Tab-separated table of C-alpha atoms and ligand atoms in Angstrom:
chain	number	residue	atom	x	y	z
A	51	MET	CA	45.190	29.682	51.765
A	52	ASP	CA	47.160	26.888	53.123
A	53	GLN	CA	44.500	24.971	55.136
A	54	LYS	CA	47.936	23.541	57.887
A	55	LYS	CA	49.114	27.202	58.160
A	56	ILE	CA	45.395	28.461	59.207
A	57	LYS	CA	44.812	25.821	61.669
A	58	ASP	CA	48.739	26.376	63.091
A	59	ILE	CA	46.909	30.052	63.500
A	60	ILE	CA	44.304	29.336	64.980
A	61	GLU	CA	46.148	26.925	67.635
A	62	ASP	CA	48.166	29.825	67.735
A	63	ASN	CA	45.672	31.876	68.774
A	64	ARG	CA	42.971	30.237	70.300
A	65	GLU	CA	43.724	30.734	74.004
A	66	LYS	CA	44.331	34.423	73.442
A	67	GLU	CA	41.607	36.827	75.222
A	68	GLY	CA	38.756	37.743	72.550
A	69	SER	CA	40.513	35.112	70.236
A	70	LEU	CA	38.473	35.807	67.234
A	71	LEU	CA	40.638	39.398	66.674
A	72	PRO	CA	44.423	37.880	67.066
A	73	ILE	CA	43.442	34.851	64.667
A	74	LEU	CA	41.939	37.432	62.076
A	75	HIS	CA	44.224	39.458	62.265
A	76	ALA	CA	47.173	36.968	62.505
A	77	ILE	CA	45.978	35.537	58.780
A	78	ASN	CA	45.537	39.237	57.390
A	79	SER	CA	49.588	39.542	57.614
A	80	SER	CA	50.596	36.209	56.609
A	81	TYR	CA	48.110	36.470	53.354
A	82	GLY	CA	47.543	39.958	52.509
A	83	TYR	CA	43.609	38.957	53.278
A	84	ILE	CA	41.278	36.439	54.103
A	85	ASP	CA	39.909	34.529	52.065
A	86	LYS	CA	35.850	33.808	53.412
A	87	SER	CA	36.031	30.128	52.567
A	88	ILE	CA	38.445	29.439	55.852
A	89	ILE	CA	35.212	31.185	57.793
A	90	PRO	CA	34.371	27.626	58.589
A	91	ILE	CA	36.864	26.573	59.587
A	92	ILE	CA	37.505	29.315	62.222
A	93	ALA	CA	34.125	29.345	63.143
A	94	HIS	CA	34.303	25.608	64.275
A	95	SER	CA	37.044	26.687	65.689
A	96	LEU	CA	36.497	28.403	68.241
A	97	ASN	CA	32.441	27.118	68.653
A	98	ILE	CA	30.862	30.023	67.800
A	99	THR	CA	29.390	30.774	64.051
A	100	GLU	CA	30.060	31.578	60.792
A	101	ALA	CA	27.504	34.341	60.645
A	102	GLU	CA	29.553	35.827	63.739
A	103	VAL	CA	33.195	35.947	61.954
A	104	SER	CA	31.932	37.127	58.846
A	105	GLY	CA	30.490	40.101	61.572
A	106	VAL	CA	33.858	40.962	62.644
A	107	LEU	CA	35.422	39.774	59.478
A	108	SER	CA	32.979	42.662	57.805
A	109	PHE	CA	33.138	45.279	60.694
A	110	TYR	CA	37.019	45.870	60.199
A	111	HIS	CA	38.414	48.028	57.096
A	112	ASP	CA	41.190	46.083	57.754
A	113	PHE	CA	40.764	43.274	57.043
A	114	LYS	CA	40.599	41.867	53.578
A	115	THR	CA	38.332	39.484	51.774
A	116	LYS	CA	39.972	39.357	48.541
A	117	PRO	CA	43.642	38.821	47.414
A	118	PRO	CA	45.404	42.632	47.417
A	119	SER	CA	45.750	44.471	44.095
A	120	LYS	CA	49.570	45.262	42.613
A	121	ASN	CA	48.835	48.498	42.058
A	122	ILE	CA	47.119	49.769	45.276
A	123	ILE	CA	45.860	53.861	45.213
A	124	LYS	CA	45.639	55.434	48.604
A	125	LEU	CA	43.767	58.760	47.809
A	126	CYS	CA	43.726	61.722	50.960
A	127	MET	CA	40.359	62.433	51.474
A	128	ALA	CA	40.649	64.437	54.268
A	129	GLU	CA	39.638	68.727	54.169
A	130	ALA	CA	42.284	69.763	52.433
A	131	CYS	CA	42.371	67.225	50.020
A	132	GLN	CA	38.675	67.970	49.086
A	133	SER	CA	39.068	71.341	48.765
A	134	MET	CA	41.594	70.414	46.307
A	135	GLY	CA	39.186	67.881	44.023
A	136	CYS	CA	39.437	64.795	45.711
A	137	ASN	CA	36.202	63.715	45.726
A	138	ASP	CA	36.245	64.676	41.306
A	139	LEU	CA	39.821	63.008	40.946
A	140	TYR	CA	38.524	60.084	42.945
A	141	LEU	CA	35.739	59.572	40.660
A	142	LYS	CA	37.975	59.691	38.070
A	143	ILE	CA	40.593	57.672	38.798
A	144	SER	CA	37.637	55.077	39.683
A	145	ASN	CA	36.695	55.154	36.041
A	146	LEU	CA	40.155	55.093	34.678
A	147	ILE	CA	40.464	51.550	37.174
A	148	ASN	CA	37.299	50.387	36.415
A	149	ASN	CA	38.624	47.547	34.478
A	150	ASP	CA	42.063	46.987	35.985
A	151	ASN	CA	41.992	43.855	37.988
A	152	ASN	CA	45.583	44.780	38.719
A	153	THR	CA	45.008	48.082	40.745
A	154	SER	CA	42.469	48.553	43.088
A	155	ILE	CA	41.719	52.938	44.843
A	156	GLU	CA	41.106	53.501	48.736
A	157	LYS	CA	39.735	56.367	50.881
A	158	VAL	CA	42.297	56.743	53.558
A	159	TYR	CA	41.981	60.200	55.745
A	160	CYS	CA	45.551	62.687	56.066
A	161	LEU	CA	48.695	62.009	55.173
A	162	GLY	CA	50.415	64.925	56.041
A	163	ASN	CA	50.571	66.467	52.762
A	164	CYS	CA	48.143	68.641	52.958
A	165	SER	CA	49.967	71.719	51.170
A	166	LEU	CA	50.111	69.401	48.384
A	167	SER	CA	47.080	68.519	48.233
A	168	PRO	CA	45.467	66.969	46.367
A	169	ALA	CA	47.779	63.819	48.343
A	170	ALA	CA	48.130	60.121	47.779
A	171	ILE	CA	50.023	56.952	48.324
A	172	ILE	CA	50.313	54.389	45.077
A	173	ASN	CA	52.279	51.774	46.003
A	174	ASN	CA	54.196	53.298	48.616
A	175	LYS	CA	54.830	56.028	46.870
A	176	TYR	CA	54.379	59.542	47.839
A	177	PHE	CA	52.672	62.310	45.817
A	178	GLY	CA	51.229	65.619	45.953
A	179	ARG	CA	49.367	67.674	43.479
A	180	LEU	CA	47.949	64.864	42.106
A	181	THR	CA	46.248	64.735	38.729
A	182	LEU	CA	44.399	61.848	36.566
A	183	ASP	CA	47.306	62.583	33.703
A	184	LYS	CA	49.846	61.780	37.244
A	185	VAL	CA	48.032	58.032	37.595
A	186	THR	CA	47.885	57.194	34.062
A	187	GLU	CA	51.639	57.896	33.609
A	188	PHE	CA	52.554	56.213	36.644
A	189	LEU	CA	49.847	53.131	36.474
A	190	TYR	CA	50.423	52.187	32.477
A	191	ASN	CA	52.986	54.271	30.994
A	192	GLU	CA	56.190	54.343	33.464
A	193	ASP	CA	58.836	51.888	33.653
A	194	LYS	CA	58.587	50.762	37.231
B	481	FES	S1	43.718	66.433	54.293
B	481	FES	FE1	44.716	65.318	52.331
B	481	FES	S2	47.190	65.394	53.105
B	481	FES	FE2	46.309	65.751	55.057
């Protein structure tokens, strides 16, 4: 992360009410994540403790502390998808991508595609009646 840019973001948001959250959102938007190495810079700039910054960072699930994966699977875990086996599918997909550093899975709650449960979004593409075979095909066999 570019420390000059981080310091500019901090300066741009310093006077805002509750400036820590706008700063973290701005960094997360710019980079897709917030590297933990910049926690001391933020804490020092706002005259708060590193523990305070870390606490806010870990409280909000929108803040990521690692660079985003190339492939992101957002699997719906809400009621209709649960009735169609999303919990089992989540475990199977997790096992499938266990050693794949380019792919991550996130739990989301209702994608508005309940009639085609279990539903997911993979790399911004909607999938219905998702199966492990469809995930495998999309991730590893399809020309993208
Ligand atoms: S419950 Fe899964 S898409 Fe609505």
